[in-house]
Coordinates of C-alpha atoms (C1' of nucleotides) in Angstrom, one line a residue:
Chain A
M1 CA 97.9 113.0 62.3
S2 CA 100.5 111.6 63.0
P3 CA 101.3 112.1 66.1
K4 CA 103.9 114.5 67.9
A5 CA 105.8 113.8 71.2
Q6 CA 107.1 115.8 73.9
P7 CA 110.5 114.2 74.6
P8 CA 111.3 111.0 76.5
G9 CA 109.5 111.4 80.2
I10 CA 111.9 113.7 82.5
A11 CA 112.1 110.1 85.2
F12 CA 114.7 108.8 81.9
R13 CA 116.7 111.7 82.6
K14 CA 119.0 113.3 84.7
H15 CA 117.9 116.7 86.3
D16 CA 118.0 119.0 88.6
H17 CA 115.3 117.7 90.8
R18 CA 115.6 120.0 93.9
R19 CA 114.1 123.3 91.7
C20 CA 111.9 120.2 89.5
Q21 CA 110.2 119.6 92.4
R22 CA 110.0 123.3 94.0
Q23 CA 108.7 123.6 90.3
L24 CA 106.0 121.9 90.3
L25 CA 105.3 122.3 93.9
A26 CA 104.6 125.8 92.9
E27 CA 102.9 125.4 89.8
A28 CA 100.5 123.3 92.2
T29 CA 99.8 125.9 94.5
Q30 CA 99.7 128.8 92.0
L31 CA 97.0 126.5 90.1
C32 CA 95.1 126.0 93.2
A33 CA 94.7 130.0 94.5
E34 CA 93.4 130.2 90.6
R35 CA 90.9 127.4 90.9
N36 CA 90.1 128.5 94.8
L37 CA 90.5 125.2 95.9
R38 CA 92.7 124.4 99.3
L39 CA 96.0 123.4 98.7
T40 CA 95.7 122.0 102.6
S41 CA 98.7 120.5 104.7
R42 CA 97.4 117.2 104.0
R43 CA 97.0 117.2 100.6
R44 CA 100.4 119.0 100.4
Q45 CA 102.1 116.4 102.1
V46 CA 100.9 113.9 100.0
L47 CA 101.5 115.8 96.8
E48 CA 105.4 116.3 98.4
I49 CA 105.7 112.8 99.0
L50 CA 105.2 111.9 95.6
L51 CA 107.3 115.0 94.3
A52 CA 110.3 114.0 95.6
S53 CA 111.0 110.9 93.5
H54 CA 109.2 110.7 89.6
Q55 CA 108.8 107.7 90.7
P56 CA 105.1 105.8 90.6
M57 CA 104.2 105.1 94.7
G58 CA 101.4 102.8 96.0
A59 CA 98.8 104.8 98.5
Y60 CA 100.7 102.7 101.1
D61 CA 103.0 103.4 100.8
I62 CA 102.5 107.0 100.7
L63 CA 100.6 106.1 103.9
A64 CA 104.1 104.7 105.7
K65 CA 105.7 107.6 104.5
L66 CA 103.8 110.0 106.2
N67 CA 103.5 107.5 109.3
R68 CA 107.1 107.7 109.6
T69 CA 107.8 111.3 108.6
A70 CA 105.1 111.7 112.0
P71 CA 105.7 108.2 114.5
N72 CA 103.6 109.8 117.7
E73 CA 100.0 110.8 114.7
Q74 CA 99.2 107.3 113.2
I75 CA 97.2 108.2 110.0
A76 CA 94.9 105.8 108.4
P77 CA 94.4 104.9 105.0
P78 CA 91.0 107.0 104.2
I79 CA 93.0 109.9 104.5
V80 CA 95.3 108.7 101.5
Y81 CA 93.4 108.0 99.6
R82 CA 90.8 111.2 99.6
A83 CA 94.2 113.4 99.4
L84 CA 95.0 111.3 96.2
E85 CA 91.2 111.9 94.8
F86 CA 91.6 115.5 95.6
L87 CA 94.8 115.5 93.7
L88 CA 93.8 113.7 91.0
G89 CA 90.4 115.7 90.2
E90 CA 93.4 118.0 89.6
G91 CA 95.5 116.8 87.4
L92 CA 98.3 117.5 89.7
I93 CA 99.1 113.8 90.2
H94 CA 98.1 110.4 87.6
R95 CA 97.5 107.0 88.5
I96 CA 99.0 104.1 87.3
E97 CA 96.3 101.9 86.5
S98 CA 98.5 98.7 86.3
L99 CA 100.5 99.2 89.1
N100 CA 97.7 100.3 91.0
A101 CA 100.4 103.6 92.0
F102 CA 100.3 107.7 91.5
I103 CA 102.9 109.8 90.4
S104 CA 102.9 113.6 90.4
C105 CA 102.4 114.5 87.5
A106 CA 104.6 116.4 84.3
H107 CA 102.9 119.0 83.3
P108 CA 100.6 120.2 86.1
G109 CA 96.8 121.0 85.2
H110 CA 96.7 119.7 82.0
R111 CA 93.9 117.8 82.4
C112 CA 94.7 116.2 78.5
G113 CA 95.4 112.5 79.2
A114 CA 98.9 111.5 79.8
Q115 CA 101.0 108.9 78.3
F116 CA 103.6 106.1 80.5
L117 CA 106.6 103.8 79.7
I118 CA 106.7 101.9 82.3
C119 CA 109.8 100.3 82.7
R120 CA 109.7 96.5 84.4
D121 CA 112.7 96.3 85.1
C122 CA 114.2 99.7 86.6
D123 CA 110.2 100.3 87.5
Q124 CA 110.4 103.8 86.6
V125 CA 107.8 105.9 84.9
A126 CA 107.9 108.3 82.1
E127 CA 105.1 110.7 81.4
L128 CA 104.7 111.3 77.6
E129 CA 102.4 113.5 75.7
V130 CA 101.4 112.3 72.8
S131 CA 99.2 115.3 71.1
D132 CA 96.8 113.1 69.7
N133 CA 97.3 109.4 69.3
G134 CA 94.7 109.0 67.2
L135 CA 93.1 106.8 69.3
L136 CA 90.8 109.4 70.6
A137 CA 89.8 110.7 67.4
E138 CA 89.2 107.0 66.3
A139 CA 87.1 107.0 69.4
G140 CA 85.1 109.9 68.8
S141 CA 84.2 109.5 65.1
L142 CA 82.4 106.1 66.8
G143 CA 80.5 108.4 68.8
F144 CA 81.7 108.1 72.3
A145 CA 81.8 110.9 74.3
V146 CA 86.1 110.7 75.8
D147 CA 86.1 111.2 79.5
H148 CA 89.5 109.5 80.9
S149 CA 92.4 107.7 78.6
V150 CA 94.2 105.5 80.4
V151 CA 97.4 104.4 78.1
E152 CA 100.2 102.2 79.6
I153 CA 102.8 100.9 78.2
T154 CA 105.5 98.4 79.6
G155 CA 108.9 97.1 78.7
V156 CA 112.4 97.8 79.0
C157 CA 113.6 101.4 78.5
A158 CA 116.9 102.1 76.6
E159 CA 119.4 102.8 79.6
C160 CA 117.7 98.9 80.6
Q161 CA 118.9 97.2 77.9
K162 CA 122.1 97.4 77.5
H163 CA 122.9 96.9 81.5
V164 CA 121.3 94.0 80.0
G165 CA 119.5 91.3 82.3
Chain B
M1 CA 100.9 106.7 60.4
S2 CA 96.9 107.2 60.3
P3 CA 95.8 104.7 62.3
K4 CA 92.8 101.8 60.8
A5 CA 90.7 101.1 62.9
Q6 CA 88.0 97.7 62.7
P7 CA 84.7 98.5 63.5
P8 CA 83.4 99.1 66.7
G9 CA 83.3 96.2 69.5
I10 CA 81.6 93.4 69.2
A11 CA 80.0 95.0 72.4
F12 CA 78.0 97.4 70.9
R13 CA 76.5 95.6 68.1
K14 CA 73.4 93.4 68.2
H15 CA 74.5 90.3 67.1
D16 CA 74.1 86.2 66.8
H17 CA 75.6 85.7 70.3
R18 CA 74.9 82.4 70.8
R19 CA 77.3 82.1 67.1
C20 CA 79.0 84.1 68.0
Q21 CA 80.1 82.2 71.6
R22 CA 80.7 78.8 69.6
Q23 CA 83.4 80.2 67.2
L24 CA 85.0 81.7 69.9
L25 CA 85.5 78.6 72.1
A26 CA 86.7 76.6 68.8
E27 CA 89.2 79.0 68.0
A28 CA 90.3 78.8 71.8
T29 CA 89.9 75.1 71.8
Q30 CA 92.0 74.9 68.1
L31 CA 95.1 77.3 69.2
C32 CA 95.3 75.6 72.5
A33 CA 96.1 72.2 70.2
E34 CA 98.4 74.3 68.2
R35 CA 99.8 75.3 70.8
N36 CA 100.5 72.0 72.4
L37 CA 98.5 74.0 75.5
R38 CA 95.6 72.0 77.6
L39 CA 92.5 74.0 77.9
T40 CA 90.9 72.3 81.0
S41 CA 87.9 71.9 82.2
R42 CA 88.8 74.7 84.3
R43 CA 90.2 77.1 82.0
R44 CA 87.5 76.5 79.6
Q45 CA 84.5 76.7 82.7
V46 CA 86.4 80.3 83.6
L47 CA 86.7 81.2 79.3
E48 CA 82.7 80.1 78.8
I49 CA 81.5 82.5 81.6
L50 CA 83.5 85.5 80.3
L51 CA 82.1 84.2 76.9
A52 CA 78.8 84.7 78.0
S53 CA 78.7 88.0 77.5
H54 CA 80.7 90.8 76.2
Q55 CA 81.3 92.5 79.6
P56 CA 84.2 92.8 81.5
M57 CA 83.8 90.5 84.6
G58 CA 85.7 90.4 88.5
A59 CA 87.6 87.7 89.3
Y60 CA 85.2 87.4 92.4
D61 CA 82.6 87.6 89.9
I62 CA 83.8 84.4 88.5
L63 CA 84.8 83.1 91.3
A64 CA 80.5 83.4 92.6
K65 CA 79.4 82.2 89.3
L66 CA 81.2 79.2 89.2
N67 CA 79.9 78.2 93.0
R68 CA 77.3 78.6 91.9
T69 CA 77.2 76.3 88.8
A70 CA 78.4 73.8 91.1
P71 CA 77.2 74.1 94.9
N72 CA 79.0 71.2 96.0
E73 CA 82.0 71.9 95.6
Q74 CA 82.9 74.7 97.0
I75 CA 85.8 77.0 94.7
A76 CA 88.8 79.2 96.0
P77 CA 90.0 82.2 94.3
P78 CA 93.7 80.6 93.3
I79 CA 92.3 78.9 91.0
V80 CA 90.2 81.5 89.3
Y81 CA 93.0 83.4 89.4
R82 CA 95.4 81.1 87.6
A83 CA 92.7 80.3 85.3
L84 CA 92.6 84.0 84.9
E85 CA 96.2 84.1 84.2
F86 CA 96.9 81.2 81.8
L87 CA 93.7 82.9 79.2
L88 CA 95.6 85.7 79.6
G89 CA 99.0 84.8 78.8
E90 CA 97.6 83.1 75.4
G91 CA 95.9 86.5 74.2
L92 CA 91.8 84.2 75.2
I93 CA 91.1 87.0 77.1
H94 CA 92.0 90.5 78.8
R95 CA 92.1 92.3 81.6
I96 CA 90.6 95.3 81.7
E97 CA 93.1 97.5 84.2
S98 CA 91.1 100.4 85.0
L99 CA 88.4 98.2 86.2
N100 CA 89.7 95.5 87.3
A101 CA 88.0 93.3 85.1
F102 CA 88.5 90.7 82.5
I103 CA 86.9 89.9 79.4
S104 CA 86.9 87.5 76.8
C105 CA 88.6 88.4 74.2
A106 CA 87.2 89.5 70.4
H107 CA 90.3 88.8 68.4
P108 CA 92.0 85.1 70.3
G109 CA 95.5 84.5 69.7
H110 CA 96.3 88.2 68.3
R111 CA 98.3 88.9 71.1
C112 CA 98.9 92.1 69.2
G113 CA 97.9 95.2 71.8
A114 CA 94.5 95.8 72.5
Q115 CA 92.4 99.2 73.0
F116 CA 89.1 99.5 74.6
L117 CA 86.3 101.4 74.9
I118 CA 84.1 101.4 78.3
C119 CA 80.7 103.3 78.5
R120 CA 80.0 104.4 82.1
D121 CA 76.5 104.6 81.5
C122 CA 75.5 101.0 80.5
D123 CA 79.0 99.7 81.5
Q124 CA 79.5 98.2 78.3
V125 CA 83.3 97.5 76.9
A126 CA 84.2 97.8 73.2
E127 CA 87.4 96.2 71.7
L128 CA 89.4 97.8 69.0
E129 CA 91.9 96.7 67.3
V130 CA 93.6 99.8 65.7
S131 CA 96.6 98.1 63.4
D132 CA 99.0 102.1 64.7
N133 CA 98.6 104.2 67.6
G134 CA 101.3 106.8 66.6
L135 CA 102.7 105.7 70.9
L136 CA 103.5 102.6 69.8
A137 CA 106.4 104.0 67.3
E138 CA 106.6 106.9 69.6
A139 CA 107.7 104.3 72.1
G140 CA 109.9 102.9 69.5
S141 CA 112.2 105.6 68.7
L142 CA 112.8 106.7 72.6
G143 CA 114.7 103.1 72.0
F144 CA 111.5 101.6 74.5
A145 CA 111.4 97.8 74.0
V146 CA 107.4 97.1 74.9
D147 CA 105.9 94.2 76.3
H148 CA 102.6 95.0 76.7
S149 CA 100.4 98.2 75.9
V150 CA 96.9 99.1 77.7
V151 CA 94.5 101.3 76.4
E152 CA 91.2 102.4 78.4
I153 CA 89.5 104.8 77.1
T154 CA 86.6 105.7 79.2
G155 CA 83.2 107.6 78.6
V156 CA 80.4 107.5 77.3
C157 CA 79.0 105.9 74.3
A158 CA 77.2 106.8 71.2
E159 CA 73.8 104.8 72.0
C160 CA 73.7 106.1 76.1
Q161 CA 74.2 109.8 74.4
K162 CA 71.0 109.7 73.2
H163 CA 68.9 108.1 76.2
V164 CA 70.9 111.1 77.6
G165 CA 71.3 110.8 81.8
Chain C
dT1 C1' 102.5 49.0 83.3
dA2 C1' 105.1 50.8 87.2
dT3 C1' 107.8 55.1 87.5
dG4 C1' 109.0 59.3 88.3
dG5 C1' 109.0 63.7 86.5
dT6 C1' 105.9 67.9 85.1
dT7 C1' 101.4 71.4 84.9
dA8 C1' 97.4 71.3 86.9
dC9 C1' 94.6 71.3 90.7
dG10 C1' 92.6 72.4 95.7
dT11 C1' 92.9 74.1 100.3
dT12 C1' 94.4 77.4 104.1
dA13 C1' 95.9 81.7 105.2
dT14 C1' 97.2 86.4 104.6
dA15 C1' 98.6 89.9 101.4
dA16 C1' 97.5 94.1 99.4
dT17 C1' 94.4 98.0 97.3
dA18 C1' 90.1 100.4 99.6
dT19 C1' 85.9 102.4 100.8
dA20 C1' 81.9 102.9 103.6
dA21 C1' 80.1 105.5 107.6
dC22 C1' 80.4 108.0 110.6
dA23 C1' 82.1 111.9 114.7
dC24 C1' 84.4 115.5 115.2
dT25 C1' 87.2 120.5 113.1
dA26 C1' 88.8 124.2 110.7
dT27 C1' 87.4 127.9 107.3
dG28 C1' 84.4 131.2 105.2
dT29 C1' 80.0 134.3 105.7
dC30 C1' 76.4 136.4 107.5
Chain D
dG1 C1' 78.2 134.0 118.0
dA2 C1' 75.5 130.7 114.6
dC3 C1' 75.8 128.7 110.8
dA4 C1' 76.7 125.8 106.2
dT5 C1' 80.5 123.4 104.4
dA6 C1' 84.9 121.4 103.7
dG7 C1' 87.8 118.8 105.2
dT8 C1' 90.0 115.8 108.7
dG9 C1' 90.2 111.7 112.2
dT10 C1' 88.6 107.2 113.2
dT11 C1' 86.5 102.3 112.8
dA12 C1' 85.5 98.9 110.9
dT13 C1' 85.2 96.6 106.4
dA14 C1' 84.9 95.1 101.4
dT15 C1' 87.6 93.8 97.6
dT16 C1' 91.2 92.3 94.6
dA17 C1' 94.8 89.3 95.1
dT18 C1' 98.5 86.0 96.1
dA19 C1' 102.2 82.8 99.3
dA20 C1' 101.9 78.3 100.5
dC21 C1' 102.1 73.4 100.6
dG22 C1' 99.9 69.0 99.5
dT23 C1' 96.8 65.8 96.5
dA24 C1' 95.7 64.2 91.9
dA25 C1' 95.7 63.9 87.3
dC26 C1' 98.8 63.8 82.6
dC27 C1' 102.6 61.6 80.0
dA28 C1' 106.6 60.1 78.7
dT29 C1' 109.7 56.2 78.8
dA30 C1' 111.3 51.3 80.2

DNA sequence: TATGGTTACGTTATAATATAACACTATGTC
DNA sequence: GACATAGTGTTATATTATAACGTAACCATA
C-alpha cells in the first residue's frame, strides 16, 4: 500500500529540452495515429505551445501566442478551448484546476491520474505519478466509481527554499 | 503508511441537519472567539448559506441568495468574495477547485488538507479526511514544503450507481 | 468622549476565464 | 460528385473574480 513515486517532475530538473519536446510530440503523433484521431495543425500548434515550456499556461496565454505567431489571422477563444479539450481528452495535456491553466503531460496517453507539485515561488509545476495514493483505494472501498482525480499540492520547491524569500 | 479514513462524507449520509448546522455554526463562532477574529454578520450570513446545504455553491449562487434574502439592498460580488476569503482562511469552508465552488467544512478549524469525492450524477460532495495520503510524504521527501493540497475525485457515488443512469 | 488607527463593508468598474450558437470548410466514403 | 461527419472560424455572451477607492464600524488610548 505504500506509494511509490517517480523521480520529481521534469520541470524541477535540468534536461535536454529540445529532445524532450521532439520526443513528446512524436509520442503524441503516434498515439493519435494509433487511436485513429486527427492531430490537426491547430491541435498540434496548441500542443507545441504547451510543450515549449513545462510550465502551465492559461488558455488566453496560449491564445496570445497563437495570435503573435500569425498576426494576420485573428484567433478567438473557442478555437483554443476546443484544441485543449481534444488534448485533455487524449491525455496529452493536463488541466491544473487551481491555476486555471494547462500543462503538457509528461507521460502522454497514460490516462491515469497525475499529481502536481506547484511551487508558488518559481511557478514551476512538477508532475508526479504515484501509483497508489491510497485515496483512490479509499474511494473504491466506499463504492465510489472514480472517473478522474485532481491532486494539486501547492508550496515551495526545494530549490526556492534555498534562495529563501 | 496505509491511509486511514473517516467514514464517508456527511453529504452522502442521512443526518439531523438542523442539529448539524447549529453545531457547525457554534463551532465557527467559538473558533473565531478563540482566535480573536470577528465573525461579522456578513461572514456569518455567508457561512450560514453554505451550511444550509452540504452542497457546493458558486460565489454567484451565494450572492443571489443574499440578494434574495434582502431584496432592498443590492449586494455586489466583492462582498461575497471577501467573506469567502475570510472563511477559507480560517478553515471554515473549502474551495472546490474543479467546480469553482465553495462548501462548508465538515471539520472546522482542522486546517489540514481535506479530500473530496464529487458525484457527477447527484452533484453531492463528500469530504474525507485521510490522515496520510502518501503524496504529502512524497512531497516532503522531495524537499517540497507543502502549503496547501487540493484533492478532488470525481465519479459516481454508490447511491447513484444503483439508480443507474 | 474625542481622536486616530485599523478592519470590514459598500460601490463601481473591469479583468480573466469559458461557452453557446451558428456558419463555413475540410475530410473521408460511397 | 453527393453526402455525412468532424473540425474550424466568428460573433456574442456567460461566468467567475478582482482592482480601486470611498465609507462605516470597531476599539484602543488619552
